[in-house]
Amino acid sequence: MNALAATNRNFKLASRLLGLDSKLEKSLLIPFREIKVECTIPKDDGTLASFIGFRVQHDNARGPMKGGIRYHPEVEPDEVNALAQLMTWKTAVAKIPYGGAKGGIGCDPSELSISELERLTRVFTQKIHDLIGIHTDVPAPDMGTGPQTMAWMLDEYSKFHGHSPAVVTGKPIDLGGSLGRDAATGRGVLFATEALLNEHGKSISGQRFVIQGFGNVGSWAAKLINEKGGKIVAVSDVTGAIKNKNGIDISGLLEHTEENRGIKGFDGADSIDSDSVLVEDCDILIPAALGGVINRDNANEIKAKFIIEGANHPTDPEADEILKKKGVVILPDIYANSGGVTVSYFEWVQNIQGFMWEEERVNKELQNYMTRGFKDLKDMCKTHSCDLRMGAFTLGVNRVARATVIRGWGS
């Protein structure tokens, strides 16, 4: 089942639990606007290259639409649609005043020079500048993009609309980016894990963790969990996988990955097959890379008691059912990885106010949002006698449905 089908399925299950009528259900599911643009740029060698850019704006009942821009060869409409819808429910679960959006360009950023990426970003911004805005749709970085991409987008947008730092988030600090944004998703994973373990009478200290994916989310989660006394026993990234049952030296691994652009060749652990990392013996598994990695082929072999979804849609619905029968507790992506969009919201607020916060305040506010979010999620689980995934979906869908009806859009 692809990401869009899985997201639609979860939405419909939540809608049924909430008793939404079919007309409202349909209006919540259909995107507000889908944008597809051609982006043609001169390459460094003088030839022309064309790329397709997308932006799906899913819902704006609760506020401006919010979501990342990804540069990846496999960016396609269904995936962008699913991720935009997921952002609608995620921002509602986090109780921040946004709707969902997502966008991207079908390209391989590793095959483009810095100047080509800049030209591509500026052309894409020129094509969509009238459809995004501080109170309309606020892009952010995603896979294959980063603070520099946002700096180019801000600069290009400002040529048409005047200096507008709040039009994108995830910017460099010097252009109005927020302190704490880089670590936000990983730190949110930490706070989400703490909230879940606390519910089960446990703490992070002494728990054995496996982290699949050692990019921004996985590396920050590993660092922060390690600082809290958690033992990271296995890690993987695109270059390979490693394990050490006594615990990996995370400080050493972070230095190694910085120098070698990956975990491959790290001395302080044994090399293992990348596919086996998900089924390594541990207490808590954190998939923090791509979607669909936990599926019916490997679900039965997973040994973790808890799964914290740091990635978007890492668990297929079939795997969900298998794991539920095994008694594995899954903390869903629309809550567990919402730290990034929450601190993006803080950045937006700071830009609008023209008043920047200290990092300590950013982290404290994030902890408050994540802790309150878990309590709200658990309350929905009790109300509807459902698991955490359905608790999160019913929470998000209910908040968007209520805003839609109150505005008079649902009749």
Coordinates of C-alpha atoms in Angstrom, one line a residue:
M1 CA 0.0 0.0 0.0
N2 CA 1.5 3.3 -1.0
A3 CA 1.7 6.4 1.3
L4 CA -1.5 8.1 -0.2
A5 CA -3.6 4.9 0.1
A6 CA -2.4 4.3 3.7
T7 CA -3.0 7.9 4.7
N8 CA -6.5 7.9 3.2
R9 CA -7.2 4.6 5.0
N10 CA -6.2 6.0 8.4
F11 CA -8.3 9.2 7.7
K12 CA -11.4 7.1 6.8
L13 CA -11.0 4.9 9.9
A14 CA -10.7 8.1 12.1
S15 CA -13.7 9.7 10.3
R16 CA -15.8 6.6 11.1
L17 CA -14.8 6.7 14.7
L18 CA -15.8 10.4 14.9
G19 CA -19.1 9.8 13.0
L20 CA -18.4 12.4 10.3
D21 CA -20.9 12.7 7.5
S22 CA -19.8 11.7 4.0
K23 CA -20.0 15.3 2.7
L24 CA -17.7 16.7 5.4
E25 CA -15.4 13.7 5.0
K26 CA -15.1 14.3 1.2
S27 CA -14.4 18.1 1.7
L28 CA -11.6 17.3 4.3
L29 CA -9.9 14.8 2.0
I30 CA -9.9 16.8 -1.3
P31 CA -6.8 19.2 -1.5
F32 CA -7.5 22.9 -1.5
R33 CA -5.1 23.3 -4.5
E34 CA -2.6 21.3 -6.5
I35 CA 0.1 23.1 -8.4
K36 CA 2.4 21.7 -11.1
V37 CA 4.9 23.9 -12.8
E38 CA 7.7 23.5 -15.3
C39 CA 11.1 24.8 -14.2
T40 CA 13.6 25.3 -17.0
I41 CA 17.1 26.5 -16.1
P42 CA 20.4 27.0 -18.0
K43 CA 23.0 24.4 -16.7
D44 CA 26.6 25.4 -16.1
D45 CA 27.6 23.9 -19.5
G46 CA 25.1 26.2 -21.3
T47 CA 22.5 23.5 -22.0
L48 CA 18.9 23.8 -20.9
A49 CA 17.3 21.4 -18.4
S50 CA 13.6 21.1 -17.5
F51 CA 12.2 19.9 -14.2
I52 CA 8.7 19.5 -12.8
G53 CA 7.9 21.2 -9.6
F54 CA 4.8 20.4 -7.4
R55 CA 3.0 22.1 -4.5
V56 CA -0.1 20.5 -3.0
Q57 CA -2.0 22.8 -0.6
H58 CA -4.2 20.4 1.3
D59 CA -6.2 22.4 3.9
N60 CA -6.3 25.9 5.4
A61 CA -9.3 25.7 7.8
R62 CA -7.0 26.1 10.9
G63 CA -4.6 28.6 9.4
P64 CA -1.9 29.1 6.7
M65 CA -0.8 25.9 5.0
K66 CA 2.6 24.5 6.1
G67 CA 5.0 21.9 4.7
G68 CA 8.3 21.0 3.3
I69 CA 9.9 21.3 -0.2
R70 CA 11.8 18.2 -1.2
Y71 CA 14.3 17.7 -4.0
H72 CA 14.4 14.1 -5.0
P73 CA 14.3 12.0 -8.2
E74 CA 11.1 10.3 -7.1
V75 CA 9.0 13.3 -6.2
E76 CA 5.6 12.4 -7.7
P77 CA 2.0 13.7 -7.2
D78 CA 0.6 10.8 -5.1
E79 CA 3.5 11.0 -2.6
V80 CA 3.3 14.9 -2.3
N81 CA -0.5 14.6 -1.9
A82 CA -0.1 12.0 1.0
L83 CA 2.5 14.1 2.8
A84 CA 0.4 17.3 2.4
Q85 CA -2.6 15.6 4.0
L86 CA -0.4 14.2 6.7
M87 CA 0.8 17.7 7.5
T88 CA -2.8 18.8 7.9
W89 CA -3.4 16.2 10.7
K90 CA 0.1 16.7 12.1
T91 CA -0.3 20.4 12.7
A92 CA -3.7 19.8 14.2
V93 CA -2.3 17.1 16.6
A94 CA 0.5 19.5 17.6
K95 CA -2.2 22.2 18.2
I96 CA -0.4 24.8 16.1
P97 CA -2.5 27.1 13.8
Y98 CA -1.6 25.7 10.4
G99 CA -3.0 23.5 7.7
G100 CA -1.0 21.1 5.5
A101 CA 1.0 21.5 2.4
K102 CA 3.9 19.7 0.7
G103 CA 6.0 20.4 -2.4
G104 CA 9.0 19.4 -4.3
I105 CA 11.0 19.2 -7.5
G106 CA 11.7 15.9 -9.4
C107 CA 15.5 16.2 -9.5
D108 CA 18.6 14.6 -8.1
P109 CA 20.4 17.4 -6.1
S110 CA 23.6 15.4 -6.0
E111 CA 23.9 15.7 -9.8
L112 CA 23.4 19.5 -9.8
S113 CA 26.0 22.2 -8.9
I114 CA 25.3 24.8 -6.2
S115 CA 24.7 27.4 -8.8
E116 CA 22.3 25.1 -10.7
L117 CA 20.4 24.4 -7.5
E118 CA 20.1 28.1 -6.8
R119 CA 18.8 28.8 -10.3
L120 CA 16.3 25.9 -10.0
T121 CA 15.0 27.2 -6.6
R122 CA 14.6 30.7 -7.8
V123 CA 12.7 29.6 -11.0
F124 CA 10.4 27.4 -8.8
T125 CA 9.8 30.4 -6.4
Q126 CA 9.0 32.7 -9.4
K127 CA 6.4 30.2 -10.6
I128 CA 4.6 29.8 -7.2
H129 CA 5.3 33.2 -5.4
D130 CA 1.7 34.3 -5.8
L131 CA 0.4 31.1 -4.3
I132 CA 2.6 31.1 -1.1
G133 CA 2.8 33.8 1.6
I134 CA 3.2 34.5 5.3
H135 CA -0.6 34.0 5.9
T136 CA -1.2 31.6 2.9
D137 CA 1.4 28.9 2.7
V138 CA 4.7 28.7 4.4
P139 CA 7.3 26.3 2.9
A140 CA 10.2 24.7 4.9
P141 CA 13.1 22.4 4.1
D142 CA 12.7 18.6 3.5
M143 CA 14.6 15.8 1.9
G144 CA 17.4 17.2 -0.4
T145 CA 16.9 20.8 0.7
G146 CA 18.1 22.9 3.7
P147 CA 18.6 26.4 5.1
Q148 CA 20.4 27.6 2.0
T149 CA 17.4 26.5 -0.2
M150 CA 15.1 28.5 2.1
A151 CA 17.5 31.5 1.9
W152 CA 17.2 31.5 -1.9
M153 CA 13.4 31.1 -1.7
L154 CA 13.1 34.0 0.8
D155 CA 15.3 36.3 -1.4
E156 CA 13.4 35.5 -4.6
Y157 CA 10.0 35.9 -2.9
S158 CA 11.1 39.2 -1.4
K159 CA 11.9 40.6 -4.9
F160 CA 8.1 40.4 -5.6
H161 CA 6.7 41.1 -2.1
G162 CA 9.3 43.0 -0.1
H163 CA 11.4 41.6 2.8
S164 CA 9.3 38.7 4.2
P165 CA 11.3 36.5 6.6
A166 CA 8.2 34.7 7.8
V167 CA 7.4 33.3 4.3
V168 CA 9.6 30.3 4.8
T169 CA 11.0 28.5 7.9
G170 CA 14.2 26.5 8.5
K171 CA 16.2 29.5 7.4
P172 CA 19.8 30.3 8.3
I173 CA 20.0 32.1 11.7
D174 CA 21.4 35.2 10.0
L175 CA 18.2 35.5 8.0
G176 CA 15.7 35.1 10.8
G177 CA 16.0 31.3 11.4
S178 CA 15.2 30.1 14.9
L179 CA 17.8 28.7 17.4
G180 CA 17.0 25.1 18.1
R181 CA 15.4 24.4 14.7
D182 CA 18.2 22.1 13.5
A183 CA 17.7 19.7 16.5
A184 CA 13.9 20.2 16.7
T185 CA 12.6 17.0 15.1
G186 CA 15.1 14.8 16.9
R187 CA 14.5 16.7 20.2
G188 CA 10.7 16.2 19.6
V189 CA 11.4 12.5 19.2
L190 CA 13.1 12.5 22.6
F191 CA 10.2 14.3 24.3
A192 CA 7.7 12.0 22.7
T193 CA 9.7 8.9 23.8
E194 CA 9.9 10.3 27.3
A195 CA 6.1 10.9 27.4
L196 CA 5.4 7.3 26.2
L197 CA 7.8 5.6 28.5
N198 CA 6.5 7.6 31.5
E199 CA 3.1 6.3 30.7
H200 CA 4.5 2.8 31.1
G201 CA 6.5 3.6 34.3
K202 CA 9.8 3.6 32.5
S203 CA 12.5 6.2 31.7
I204 CA 15.0 6.6 28.8
S205 CA 18.0 5.7 31.1
G206 CA 19.0 2.0 30.6
Q207 CA 16.7 1.4 27.6
R208 CA 18.3 -0.2 24.5
F209 CA 17.6 1.7 21.3
V210 CA 18.0 0.9 17.6
I211 CA 18.0 3.9 15.2
Q212 CA 17.4 3.3 11.5
G213 CA 18.5 6.5 9.7
F214 CA 21.3 8.7 10.9
G215 CA 20.5 12.0 9.1
N216 CA 19.3 15.1 10.8
V217 CA 16.5 13.4 12.8
G218 CA 18.3 10.1 13.7
S219 CA 21.6 11.7 14.6
W220 CA 20.0 14.3 16.9
A221 CA 17.7 11.7 18.5
A222 CA 20.7 9.5 19.1
K223 CA 22.8 12.3 20.7
L224 CA 20.0 13.5 23.0
I225 CA 18.9 10.0 24.0
N226 CA 22.5 9.1 24.7
E227 CA 22.8 12.2 26.9
K228 CA 19.7 11.0 28.9
G229 CA 21.3 7.6 29.6
G230 CA 19.8 5.6 26.7
K231 CA 22.0 2.9 25.2
I232 CA 22.1 3.0 21.3
V233 CA 22.9 -0.6 20.3
A234 CA 22.5 -0.3 16.5
V235 CA 22.4 2.4 13.9
S236 CA 22.1 2.5 10.1
D237 CA 22.3 5.1 7.3
V238 CA 22.6 5.0 3.5
T239 CA 26.3 3.9 3.8
G240 CA 25.7 0.8 6.0
A241 CA 24.7 -0.4 9.5
I242 CA 26.6 -1.1 12.7
K243 CA 25.9 -2.6 16.1
N244 CA 27.5 -2.9 19.5
K245 CA 25.4 -4.6 22.2
N246 CA 27.3 -2.7 24.9
G247 CA 26.3 0.6 23.4
I248 CA 27.7 2.7 20.5
D249 CA 29.9 5.7 21.4
I250 CA 27.6 8.3 19.9
S251 CA 30.1 11.3 20.2
G252 CA 32.7 9.3 18.3
L253 CA 30.1 8.2 15.7
L254 CA 29.0 11.8 15.1
E255 CA 32.6 12.9 14.6
H256 CA 33.1 9.9 12.2
T257 CA 30.0 10.7 10.1
E258 CA 31.1 14.4 9.9
E259 CA 34.5 13.4 8.5
N260 CA 33.4 10.4 6.4
R261 CA 29.9 11.5 5.3
G262 CA 28.4 8.3 6.8
I263 CA 28.7 5.6 9.5
K264 CA 30.5 3.1 7.2
G265 CA 34.0 2.2 8.6
F266 CA 33.3 3.3 12.2
D267 CA 35.7 1.4 14.5
G268 CA 33.6 1.2 17.7
A269 CA 31.0 -1.2 16.4
D270 CA 30.5 -4.3 14.2
S271 CA 29.3 -3.9 10.6
I272 CA 25.9 -5.6 9.9
D273 CA 23.5 -6.0 7.0
S274 CA 21.5 -2.8 6.6
D275 CA 18.2 -4.7 6.3
S276 CA 18.8 -6.5 9.6
V277 CA 19.0 -3.3 11.7
L278 CA 15.2 -3.1 12.1
V279 CA 15.1 -6.6 13.6
E280 CA 18.0 -6.2 16.0
D281 CA 17.3 -7.0 19.7
C282 CA 16.3 -3.8 21.5
D283 CA 13.7 -2.2 23.7
I284 CA 12.9 0.8 21.4
L285 CA 13.1 1.0 17.6
I286 CA 13.2 4.5 16.0
P287 CA 12.8 4.4 12.2
A288 CA 14.1 7.8 11.1
A289 CA 14.7 7.5 7.4
L290 CA 12.2 6.6 4.6
G291 CA 8.6 5.4 4.5
G292 CA 7.4 1.8 4.2
V293 CA 10.5 0.2 5.9
I294 CA 8.4 -1.8 8.4
N295 CA 6.2 -4.1 6.3
R296 CA 4.7 -7.6 6.4
D297 CA 8.0 -9.2 5.4
N298 CA 9.9 -8.0 8.5
A299 CA 7.1 -7.1 11.1
N300 CA 7.1 -10.6 12.6
E301 CA 10.8 -10.5 13.3
I302 CA 10.8 -7.1 15.1
K303 CA 12.0 -7.5 18.7
A304 CA 11.4 -4.0 20.0
K305 CA 8.6 -3.4 22.5
F306 CA 8.1 0.2 21.4
I307 CA 8.4 1.8 18.0
I308 CA 8.8 5.6 17.8
E309 CA 8.1 6.8 14.2
G310 CA 10.7 9.5 13.5
A311 CA 10.2 9.1 9.7
N312 CA 6.9 9.8 7.8
H313 CA 4.9 6.6 7.2
P314 CA 7.6 4.1 8.1
T315 CA 5.1 1.4 9.0
D316 CA 2.7 -0.2 6.5
P317 CA -0.9 -0.9 7.6
E318 CA -0.3 -4.7 7.3
A319 CA 2.7 -4.4 9.5
D320 CA 0.6 -2.3 11.9
E321 CA -1.8 -5.2 12.4
I322 CA 1.0 -7.8 12.9
L323 CA 2.8 -5.6 15.4
K324 CA -0.5 -4.8 17.3
K325 CA -1.1 -8.6 17.7
K326 CA 2.4 -9.0 19.1
G327 CA 1.7 -6.2 21.7
V328 CA 4.2 -3.8 20.2
V329 CA 3.3 -0.1 21.1
I330 CA 3.7 2.2 18.1
L331 CA 3.9 6.0 18.6
P332 CA 2.7 7.4 15.2
D333 CA 4.6 9.8 13.0
I334 CA 2.0 12.5 13.1
Y335 CA 2.7 13.0 16.7
A336 CA 6.3 11.6 17.2
N337 CA 8.0 13.7 14.5
S338 CA 6.0 16.9 14.9
G339 CA 8.9 18.6 16.8
G340 CA 10.2 20.0 13.5
V341 CA 7.0 21.7 12.4
T342 CA 6.4 22.9 16.0
V343 CA 9.7 24.8 16.1
S344 CA 9.0 26.0 12.5
Y345 CA 5.9 27.6 14.0
F346 CA 8.0 29.2 16.7
E347 CA 10.3 30.6 14.0
W348 CA 7.3 32.0 12.1
V349 CA 6.0 33.6 15.3
Q350 CA 9.4 35.2 16.0
N351 CA 9.7 36.5 12.5
I352 CA 6.2 38.1 12.6
Q353 CA 6.9 39.7 16.0
G354 CA 10.4 40.7 15.0
F355 CA 11.6 39.4 18.3
M356 CA 13.9 36.3 18.5
W357 CA 13.9 33.8 21.4
E358 CA 16.8 32.3 23.3
E359 CA 17.4 28.6 22.5
E360 CA 16.4 27.6 26.1
R361 CA 12.9 29.1 25.5
V362 CA 12.5 27.3 22.2
N363 CA 13.4 23.9 23.8
K364 CA 11.1 24.5 26.8
E365 CA 8.2 25.5 24.6
L366 CA 8.7 22.5 22.4
Q367 CA 8.7 20.2 25.5
N368 CA 5.4 21.8 26.6
Y369 CA 3.8 21.2 23.2
M370 CA 5.0 17.6 23.0
T371 CA 3.9 16.8 26.5
R372 CA 0.5 18.3 26.1
G373 CA 0.1 16.7 22.7
F374 CA 0.7 13.2 24.2
K375 CA -1.9 13.9 26.9
D376 CA -4.5 15.0 24.2
L377 CA -3.7 11.9 22.1
K378 CA -4.1 9.6 25.1
D379 CA -7.5 11.3 25.9
M380 CA -8.7 10.5 22.4
C381 CA -7.5 6.9 22.8
K382 CA -9.7 6.5 25.9
T383 CA -12.7 8.3 24.3
H384 CA -12.7 6.0 21.2
S385 CA -11.1 2.9 22.7
C386 CA -8.4 2.8 20.0
D387 CA -4.6 2.5 19.7
L388 CA -2.2 5.4 19.5
R389 CA -2.3 5.8 15.7
M390 CA -6.0 6.1 15.6
G391 CA -5.9 8.3 18.7
A392 CA -3.6 10.7 16.9
F393 CA -5.7 10.6 13.7
T394 CA -9.0 11.1 15.5
L395 CA -7.4 14.0 17.4
G396 CA -6.1 15.7 14.2
V397 CA -9.1 15.0 12.0
N398 CA -11.6 16.2 14.8
R399 CA -9.8 19.5 15.2
V400 CA -9.8 20.2 11.4
A401 CA -13.4 19.0 11.1
R402 CA -14.5 21.4 13.9
A403 CA -12.7 24.4 12.4
T404 CA -14.2 23.5 8.9
V405 CA -17.8 23.3 10.4
I406 CA -17.4 26.5 12.5
R407 CA -16.2 28.4 9.4
G408 CA -19.4 27.3 7.6
W409 CA -17.5 25.3 5.0
G410 CA -18.8 21.8 6.0
S411 CA -22.5 22.4 5.2

